[in-house]
Coordinates of C-alpha atoms and ligand atoms in Angstrom, one line a residue:
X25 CA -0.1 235.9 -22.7
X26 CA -3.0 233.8 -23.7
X27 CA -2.3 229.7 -22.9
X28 CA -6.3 229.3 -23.0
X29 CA -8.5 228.3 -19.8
X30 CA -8.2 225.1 -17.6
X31 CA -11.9 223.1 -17.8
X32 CA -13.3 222.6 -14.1
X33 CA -15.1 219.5 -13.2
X34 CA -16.5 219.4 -10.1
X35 CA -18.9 215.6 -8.7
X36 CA -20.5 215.9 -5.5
X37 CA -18.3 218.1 -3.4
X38 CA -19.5 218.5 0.0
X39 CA -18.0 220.3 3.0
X40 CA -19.8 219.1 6.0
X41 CA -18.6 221.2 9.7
X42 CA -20.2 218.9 12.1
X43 CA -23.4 219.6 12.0
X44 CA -23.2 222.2 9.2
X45 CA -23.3 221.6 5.7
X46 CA -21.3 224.3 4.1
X47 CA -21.4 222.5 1.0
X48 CA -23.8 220.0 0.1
X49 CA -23.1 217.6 -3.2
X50 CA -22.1 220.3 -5.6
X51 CA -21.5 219.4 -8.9
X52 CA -20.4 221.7 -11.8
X53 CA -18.6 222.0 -14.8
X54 CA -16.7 224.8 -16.4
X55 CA -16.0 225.2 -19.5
X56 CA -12.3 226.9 -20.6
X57 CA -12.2 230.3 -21.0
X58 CA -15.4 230.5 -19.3
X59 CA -16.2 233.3 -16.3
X60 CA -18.5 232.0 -14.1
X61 CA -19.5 233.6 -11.0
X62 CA -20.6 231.9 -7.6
X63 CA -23.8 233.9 -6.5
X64 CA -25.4 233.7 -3.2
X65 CA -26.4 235.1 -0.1
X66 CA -24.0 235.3 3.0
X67 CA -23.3 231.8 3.9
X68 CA -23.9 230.1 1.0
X69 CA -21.4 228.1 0.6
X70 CA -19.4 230.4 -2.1
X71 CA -15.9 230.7 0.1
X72 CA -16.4 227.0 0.5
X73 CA -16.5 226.0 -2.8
X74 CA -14.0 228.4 -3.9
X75 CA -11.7 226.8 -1.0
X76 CA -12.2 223.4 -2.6
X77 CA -10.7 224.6 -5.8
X78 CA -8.0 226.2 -4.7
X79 CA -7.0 223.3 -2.4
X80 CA -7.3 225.6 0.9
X81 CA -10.2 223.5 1.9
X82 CA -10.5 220.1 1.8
X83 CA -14.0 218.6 0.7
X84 CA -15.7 215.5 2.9
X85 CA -17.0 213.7 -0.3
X86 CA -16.4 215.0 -4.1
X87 CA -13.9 215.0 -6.2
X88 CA -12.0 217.9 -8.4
X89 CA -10.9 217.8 -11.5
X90 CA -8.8 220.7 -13.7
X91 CA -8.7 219.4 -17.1
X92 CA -7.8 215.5 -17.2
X93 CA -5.7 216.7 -13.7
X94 CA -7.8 214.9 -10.6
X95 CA -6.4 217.4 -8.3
X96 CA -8.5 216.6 -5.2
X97 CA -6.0 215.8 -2.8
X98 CA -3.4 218.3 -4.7
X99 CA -2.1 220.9 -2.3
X100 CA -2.9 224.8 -3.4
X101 CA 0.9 225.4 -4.9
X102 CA 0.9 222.1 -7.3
X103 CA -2.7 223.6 -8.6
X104 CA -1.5 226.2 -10.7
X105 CA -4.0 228.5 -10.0
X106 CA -4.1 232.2 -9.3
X107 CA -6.4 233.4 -6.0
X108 CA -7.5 237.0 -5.4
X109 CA -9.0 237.9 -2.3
X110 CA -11.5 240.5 -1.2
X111 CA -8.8 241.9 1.3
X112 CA -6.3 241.9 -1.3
X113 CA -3.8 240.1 1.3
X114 CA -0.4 242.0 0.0
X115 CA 2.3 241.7 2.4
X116 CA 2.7 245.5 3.6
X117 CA 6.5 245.3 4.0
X118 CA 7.6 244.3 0.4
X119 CA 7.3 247.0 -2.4
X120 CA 4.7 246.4 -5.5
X121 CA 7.3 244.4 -7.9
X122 CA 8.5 242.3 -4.4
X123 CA 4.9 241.4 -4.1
X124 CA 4.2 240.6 -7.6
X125 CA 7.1 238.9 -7.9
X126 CA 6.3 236.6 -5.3
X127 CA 4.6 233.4 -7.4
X128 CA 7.8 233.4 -9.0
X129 CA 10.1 232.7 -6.3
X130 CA 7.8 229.8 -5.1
X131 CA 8.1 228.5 -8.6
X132 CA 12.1 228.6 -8.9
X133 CA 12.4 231.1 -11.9
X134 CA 15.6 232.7 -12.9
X135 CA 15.9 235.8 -10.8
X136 CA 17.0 237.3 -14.2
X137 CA 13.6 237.0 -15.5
X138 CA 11.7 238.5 -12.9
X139 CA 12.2 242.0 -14.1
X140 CA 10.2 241.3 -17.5
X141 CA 7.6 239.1 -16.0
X142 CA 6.8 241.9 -13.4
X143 CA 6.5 244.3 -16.4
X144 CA 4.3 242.6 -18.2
X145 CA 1.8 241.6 -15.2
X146 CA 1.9 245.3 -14.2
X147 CA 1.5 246.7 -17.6
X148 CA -2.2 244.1 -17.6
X149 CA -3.4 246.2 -14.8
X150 CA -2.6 249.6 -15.9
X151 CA -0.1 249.8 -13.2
X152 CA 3.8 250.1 -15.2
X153 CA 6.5 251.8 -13.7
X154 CA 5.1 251.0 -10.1
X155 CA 7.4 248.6 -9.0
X156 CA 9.5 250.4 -6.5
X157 CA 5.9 251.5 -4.8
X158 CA 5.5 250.6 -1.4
X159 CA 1.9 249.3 -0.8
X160 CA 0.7 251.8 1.7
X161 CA 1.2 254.4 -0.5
X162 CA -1.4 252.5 -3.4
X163 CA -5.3 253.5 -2.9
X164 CA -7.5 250.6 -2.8
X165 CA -8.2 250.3 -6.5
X166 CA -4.5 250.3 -7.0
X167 CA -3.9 247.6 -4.4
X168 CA -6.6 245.3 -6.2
X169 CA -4.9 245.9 -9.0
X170 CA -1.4 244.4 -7.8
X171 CA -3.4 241.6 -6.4
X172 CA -4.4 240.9 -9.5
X173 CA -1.1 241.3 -11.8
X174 CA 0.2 238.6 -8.6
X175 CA -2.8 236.3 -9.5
X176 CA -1.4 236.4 -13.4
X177 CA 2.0 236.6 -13.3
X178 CA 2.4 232.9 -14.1
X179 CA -0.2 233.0 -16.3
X180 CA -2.1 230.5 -14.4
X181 CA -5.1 228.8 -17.1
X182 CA -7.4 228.6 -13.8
X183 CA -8.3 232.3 -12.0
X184 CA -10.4 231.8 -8.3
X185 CA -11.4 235.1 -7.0
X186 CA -13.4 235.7 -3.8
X187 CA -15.4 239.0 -3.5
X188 CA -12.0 240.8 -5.3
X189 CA -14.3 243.8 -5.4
X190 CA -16.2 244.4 -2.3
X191 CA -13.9 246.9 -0.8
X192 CA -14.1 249.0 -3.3
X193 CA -16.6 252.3 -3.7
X194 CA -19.2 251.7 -6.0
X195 CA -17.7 254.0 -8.8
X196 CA -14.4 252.3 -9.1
X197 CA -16.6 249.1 -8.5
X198 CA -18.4 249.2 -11.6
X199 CA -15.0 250.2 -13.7
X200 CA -12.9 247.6 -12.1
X201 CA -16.2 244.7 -13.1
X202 CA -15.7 246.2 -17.1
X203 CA -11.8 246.4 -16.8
X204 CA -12.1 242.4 -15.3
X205 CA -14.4 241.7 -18.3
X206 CA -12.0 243.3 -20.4
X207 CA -9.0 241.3 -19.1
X208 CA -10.9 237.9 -18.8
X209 CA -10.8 238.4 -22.8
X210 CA -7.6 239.1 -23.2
X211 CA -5.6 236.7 -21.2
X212 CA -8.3 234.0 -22.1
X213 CA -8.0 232.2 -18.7
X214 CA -11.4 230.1 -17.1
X215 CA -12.4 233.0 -14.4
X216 CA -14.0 231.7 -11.2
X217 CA -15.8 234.6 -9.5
X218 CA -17.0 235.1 -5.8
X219 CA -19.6 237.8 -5.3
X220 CA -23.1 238.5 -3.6
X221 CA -23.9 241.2 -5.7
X222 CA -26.7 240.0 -8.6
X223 CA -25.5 242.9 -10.6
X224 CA -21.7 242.2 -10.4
X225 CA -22.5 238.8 -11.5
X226 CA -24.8 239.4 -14.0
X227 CA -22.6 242.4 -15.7
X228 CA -19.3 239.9 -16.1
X229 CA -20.3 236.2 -16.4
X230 CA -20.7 233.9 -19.2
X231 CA -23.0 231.5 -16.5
X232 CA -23.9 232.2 -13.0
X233 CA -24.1 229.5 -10.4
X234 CA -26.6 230.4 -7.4
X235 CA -26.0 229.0 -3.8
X236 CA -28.2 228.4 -1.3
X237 CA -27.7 226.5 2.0
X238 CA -24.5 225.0 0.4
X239 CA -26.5 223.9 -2.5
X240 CA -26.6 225.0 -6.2
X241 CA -30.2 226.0 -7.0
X242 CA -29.8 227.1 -11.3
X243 CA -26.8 227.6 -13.6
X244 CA -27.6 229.4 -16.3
X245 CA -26.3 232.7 -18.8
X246 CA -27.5 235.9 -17.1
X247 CA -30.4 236.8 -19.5
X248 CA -31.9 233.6 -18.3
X249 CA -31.8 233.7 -14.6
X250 CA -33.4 236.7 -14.6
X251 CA -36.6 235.8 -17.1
X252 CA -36.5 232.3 -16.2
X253 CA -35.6 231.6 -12.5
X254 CA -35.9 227.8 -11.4
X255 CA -38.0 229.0 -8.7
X256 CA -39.0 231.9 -6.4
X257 CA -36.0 232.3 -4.5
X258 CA -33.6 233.0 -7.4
X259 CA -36.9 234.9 -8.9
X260 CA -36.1 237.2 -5.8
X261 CA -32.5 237.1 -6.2
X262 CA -32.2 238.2 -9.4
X263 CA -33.1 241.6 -10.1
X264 CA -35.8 243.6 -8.5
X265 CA -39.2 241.2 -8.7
X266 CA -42.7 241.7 -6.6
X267 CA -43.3 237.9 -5.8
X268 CA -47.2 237.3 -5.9
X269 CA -48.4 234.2 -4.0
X270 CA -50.8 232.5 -7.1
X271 CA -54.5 231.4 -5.6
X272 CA -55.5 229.1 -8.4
X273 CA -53.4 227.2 -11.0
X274 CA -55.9 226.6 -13.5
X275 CA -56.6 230.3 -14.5
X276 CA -53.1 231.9 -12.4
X277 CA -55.5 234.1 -11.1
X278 CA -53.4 235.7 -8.5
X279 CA -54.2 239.0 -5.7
X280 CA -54.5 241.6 -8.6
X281 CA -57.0 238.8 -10.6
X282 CA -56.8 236.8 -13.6
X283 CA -52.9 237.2 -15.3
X284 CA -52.8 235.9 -18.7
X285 CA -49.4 234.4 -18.9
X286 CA -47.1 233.9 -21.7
X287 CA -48.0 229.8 -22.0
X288 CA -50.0 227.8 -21.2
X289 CA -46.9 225.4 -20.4
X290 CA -45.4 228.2 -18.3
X291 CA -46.9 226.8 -15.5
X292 CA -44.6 224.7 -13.4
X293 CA -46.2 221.6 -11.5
X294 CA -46.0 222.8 -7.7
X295 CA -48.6 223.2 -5.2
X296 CA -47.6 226.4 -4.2
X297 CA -46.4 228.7 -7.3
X298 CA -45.5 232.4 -7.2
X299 CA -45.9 235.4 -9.9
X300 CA -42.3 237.0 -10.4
X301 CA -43.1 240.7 -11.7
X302 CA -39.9 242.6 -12.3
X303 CA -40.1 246.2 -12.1
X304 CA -38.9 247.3 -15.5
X305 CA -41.4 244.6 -17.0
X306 CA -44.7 247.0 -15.4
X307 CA -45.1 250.2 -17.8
X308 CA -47.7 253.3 -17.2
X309 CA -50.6 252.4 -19.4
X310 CA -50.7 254.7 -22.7
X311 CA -52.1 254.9 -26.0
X312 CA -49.7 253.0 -27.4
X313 CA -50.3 250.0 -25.2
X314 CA -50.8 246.5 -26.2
X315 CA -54.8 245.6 -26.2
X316 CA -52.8 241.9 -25.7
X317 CA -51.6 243.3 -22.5
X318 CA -52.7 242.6 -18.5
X319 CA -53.6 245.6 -16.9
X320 CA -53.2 245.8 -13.1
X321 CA -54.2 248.9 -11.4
X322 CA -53.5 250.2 -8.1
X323 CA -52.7 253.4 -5.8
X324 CA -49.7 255.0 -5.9
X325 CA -48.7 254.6 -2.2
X326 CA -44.4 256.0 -2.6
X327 CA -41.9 257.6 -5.1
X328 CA -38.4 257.3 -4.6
X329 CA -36.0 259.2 -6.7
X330 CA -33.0 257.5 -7.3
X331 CA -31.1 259.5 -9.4
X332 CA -31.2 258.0 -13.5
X333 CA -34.3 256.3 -12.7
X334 CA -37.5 256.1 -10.0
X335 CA -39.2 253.4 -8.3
X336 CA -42.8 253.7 -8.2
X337 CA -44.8 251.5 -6.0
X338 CA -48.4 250.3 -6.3
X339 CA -51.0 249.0 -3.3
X340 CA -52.6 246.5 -5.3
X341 CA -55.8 244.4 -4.5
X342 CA -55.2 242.6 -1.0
X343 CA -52.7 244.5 -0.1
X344 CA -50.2 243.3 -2.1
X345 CA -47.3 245.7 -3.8
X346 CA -45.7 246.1 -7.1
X347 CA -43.2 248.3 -8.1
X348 CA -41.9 250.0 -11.3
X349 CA -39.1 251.8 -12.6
X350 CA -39.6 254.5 -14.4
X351 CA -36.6 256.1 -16.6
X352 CA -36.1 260.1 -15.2
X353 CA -36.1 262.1 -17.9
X354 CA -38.7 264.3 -19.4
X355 CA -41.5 262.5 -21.2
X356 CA -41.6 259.5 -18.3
X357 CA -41.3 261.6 -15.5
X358 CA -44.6 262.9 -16.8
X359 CA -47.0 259.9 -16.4
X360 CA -46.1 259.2 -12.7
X361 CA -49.6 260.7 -10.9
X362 CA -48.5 262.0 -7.7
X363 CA -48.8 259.6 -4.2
X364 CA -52.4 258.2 -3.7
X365 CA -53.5 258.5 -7.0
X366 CA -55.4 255.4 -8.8
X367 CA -52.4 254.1 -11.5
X368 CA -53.3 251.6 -14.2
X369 CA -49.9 249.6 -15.3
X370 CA -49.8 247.3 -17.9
X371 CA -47.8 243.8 -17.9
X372 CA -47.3 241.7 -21.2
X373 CA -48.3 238.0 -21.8
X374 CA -44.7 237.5 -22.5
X375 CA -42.9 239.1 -19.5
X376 CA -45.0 236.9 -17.0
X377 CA -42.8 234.2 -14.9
X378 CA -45.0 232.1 -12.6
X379 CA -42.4 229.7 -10.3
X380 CA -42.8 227.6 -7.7
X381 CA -42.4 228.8 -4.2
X382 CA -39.0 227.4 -3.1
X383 CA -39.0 225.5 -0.2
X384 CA -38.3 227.9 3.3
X385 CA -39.5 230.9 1.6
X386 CA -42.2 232.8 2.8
X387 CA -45.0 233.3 0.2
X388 CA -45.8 237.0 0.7
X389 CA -42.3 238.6 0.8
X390 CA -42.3 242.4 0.6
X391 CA -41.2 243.6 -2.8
Ligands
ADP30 P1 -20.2 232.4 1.9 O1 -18.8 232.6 1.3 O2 -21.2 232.1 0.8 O3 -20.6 233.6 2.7 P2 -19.1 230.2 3.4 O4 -18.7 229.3 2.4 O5 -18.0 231.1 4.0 O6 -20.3 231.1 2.8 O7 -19.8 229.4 4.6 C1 -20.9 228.5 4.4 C2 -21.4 228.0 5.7 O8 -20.4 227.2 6.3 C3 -21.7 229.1 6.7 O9 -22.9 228.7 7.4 C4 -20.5 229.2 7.6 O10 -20.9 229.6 8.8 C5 -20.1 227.7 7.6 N1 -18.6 227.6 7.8 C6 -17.7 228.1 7.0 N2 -16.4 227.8 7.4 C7 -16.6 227.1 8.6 C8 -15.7 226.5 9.5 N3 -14.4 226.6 9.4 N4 -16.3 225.9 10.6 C9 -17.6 225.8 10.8 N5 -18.5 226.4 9.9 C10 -18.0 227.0 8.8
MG31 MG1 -17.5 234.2 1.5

């Protein structure tokens, strides 16, 4: 089933609503085969964008290209695309074959064929021998799932999916993101990916593309957005980071003091720069600890258990906080001192991310 991945290339698309900029000169390309996700807050411009490519909404200024195909002004059933939507949109009334079928009838396949093609869509998502189902009787994983076989049944090269996941409960959640992951391998077709959630983006994607106001802040492979964000928003974004306003920029010395930080030429030219400290980067200080090491300490001012792991967090000079994770078992569970005890936490040269502040942030955001 694998005809290899459609290249995106999209210039300057902007979607302007009167006054509101939805989209604001986004350009992007993606590579075949790649899975790229759309991250951003609500409002960002991600339904927009995703719009633009499948031809649902048309863009002010910009163009589109799939492949050598400029398919701008293309209307969404000459795209060859397939679209997956957070709400699944199945028509109730048809059964689970009638409704996977459907892509094919638009497309003026023999009727004979169907059958097969329905088969092998439905056997991708785990689902065979559910054709004669009717809809309402699916749960909401299972309805995904027929979304989804509809989405490949033509084996479209190009995949757009908005928030496909949302609806779900976190457990079948995090199955459906490894099953997705799993499937975006096999069928080898360029993913497009809608989602708010850092983690869901950051578990599946070959790049991520962050949106903010309608614009695209950083595009980068998961491992780097989270140890080198462009700037303090994604720094926030991404994972769970303190953000430390820094006083000075000649010494970084920030609220908990002097930070030794990993280079010298890690500091960004900004007036205003900001000390990202992700809370699996602080560790209880031991006797194993690095003498190379900063050491920050603070009171412990609240646990909270959360079930495989804890957050810890630390009232720090000026009344700044920092928190840390600590794993639960055993052995860690045993150096957390109980709340409003004095705890020293250590934080290497080489996990220190100083950004500038991005513009319309506050500087001292709570952790
Ligand atoms: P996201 O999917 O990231 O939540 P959207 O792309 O849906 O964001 O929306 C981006 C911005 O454009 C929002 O401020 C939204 O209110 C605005 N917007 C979206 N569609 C319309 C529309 N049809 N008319 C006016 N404003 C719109
Ligand atoms: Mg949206």
């Amino acid at each position: 089933m694998d005809k290899g991945g459609e290249s995106v290339d999209i210039r300057s698309a902007s979607k302007h609503y009167d006054a509101v900029r939805a989209l604001d000169d986004v350009t992007l390309n993606v590579a075949p085969r790649e899975f790229l996700s759309l991250l951003g807050p609500s409002g960002s411009g991600k339904t927009t964008l995703l719009g633009i490519l499948g031809g649902f909404i048309q863009p002010s200024a910009g163009s589109i290209r799939f492949g050598e195909r400029d398919v701008t002004f293309l209307p969404p059933h000459k795209r060859d695309v397939g679209v997956v939507f957070q709400n699944y949109a199945l028509f109730p009334h048809m059964s689970v074959g009638e409704n996977v079928a459907f892509p094919l009838r638009a497309r003026r396949l023999a009727k004979a064929h169907w059958p097969e093609k329905v088969r092998g869509a439905l056997a991708m998502v785990g689902l065979e021998g559910y054709e004669g189902r009717g809809i309402s009787q699916l749960s909401g994983g299972q309805r995904q799932r027929v979304a989804l076989a509809r989405a490949m049944i033509f084996e479209p090269r190009l995949i757009l999916m908005d928030e496909p996941l949302s609806a779900l409960d976190k457990q079948l959640r995090e199955a459906m993101q490894i099953e997705l992951r799993e499937l975006h391998r096999r069928i080898g077709a360029t993913i497009i990916y809608v989602t708010h959630d850092q983690r869901e983006a950051l578990t599946m994607s070959d790049r991520v593309a962050i949106l903010r106001d309608g614009r695209l802040v950083q595009v980068d492979q998961p491992e780097r957005l989270h140890d080198r964000p462009v700037d303090s928003f994604v720094a926030g974004f991404i994972g769970e980071a303190s953000l430390l306003p820094v006083r000075q920029l000649d010494s970084a010395s920030v609220a908990l003091g002097p930070i030794i930080l990993r280079t010298a030429r890690a500091i960004p030219q900004s007036e205003a720069l900001v000390l990202a400290v992700h809370s699996e980067k602080l560790l209880i200080e031991d006797d194993t600890t690095d003498v190379a090491c900063n050491r920050i300490t603070g009171k412990v001012s609240d646990i909270v258990y959360q079930g495989e792991s804890l957050r810890v967090f630390l009232e720090i000079a000026g009344g700044a906080r920092l928190s840390l994770r600590q794993p639960s078992h055993y052995a860690a569970l045993q150096k957390i001192p109980p709340v409003g005890s004095d705890l020293t936490v250590t934080l290497h040269p080489e996990d220190t991310i100083v950004v500038p502040e991005a513009a319309g942030l506050s500087r001292s955001r709570p952790s």
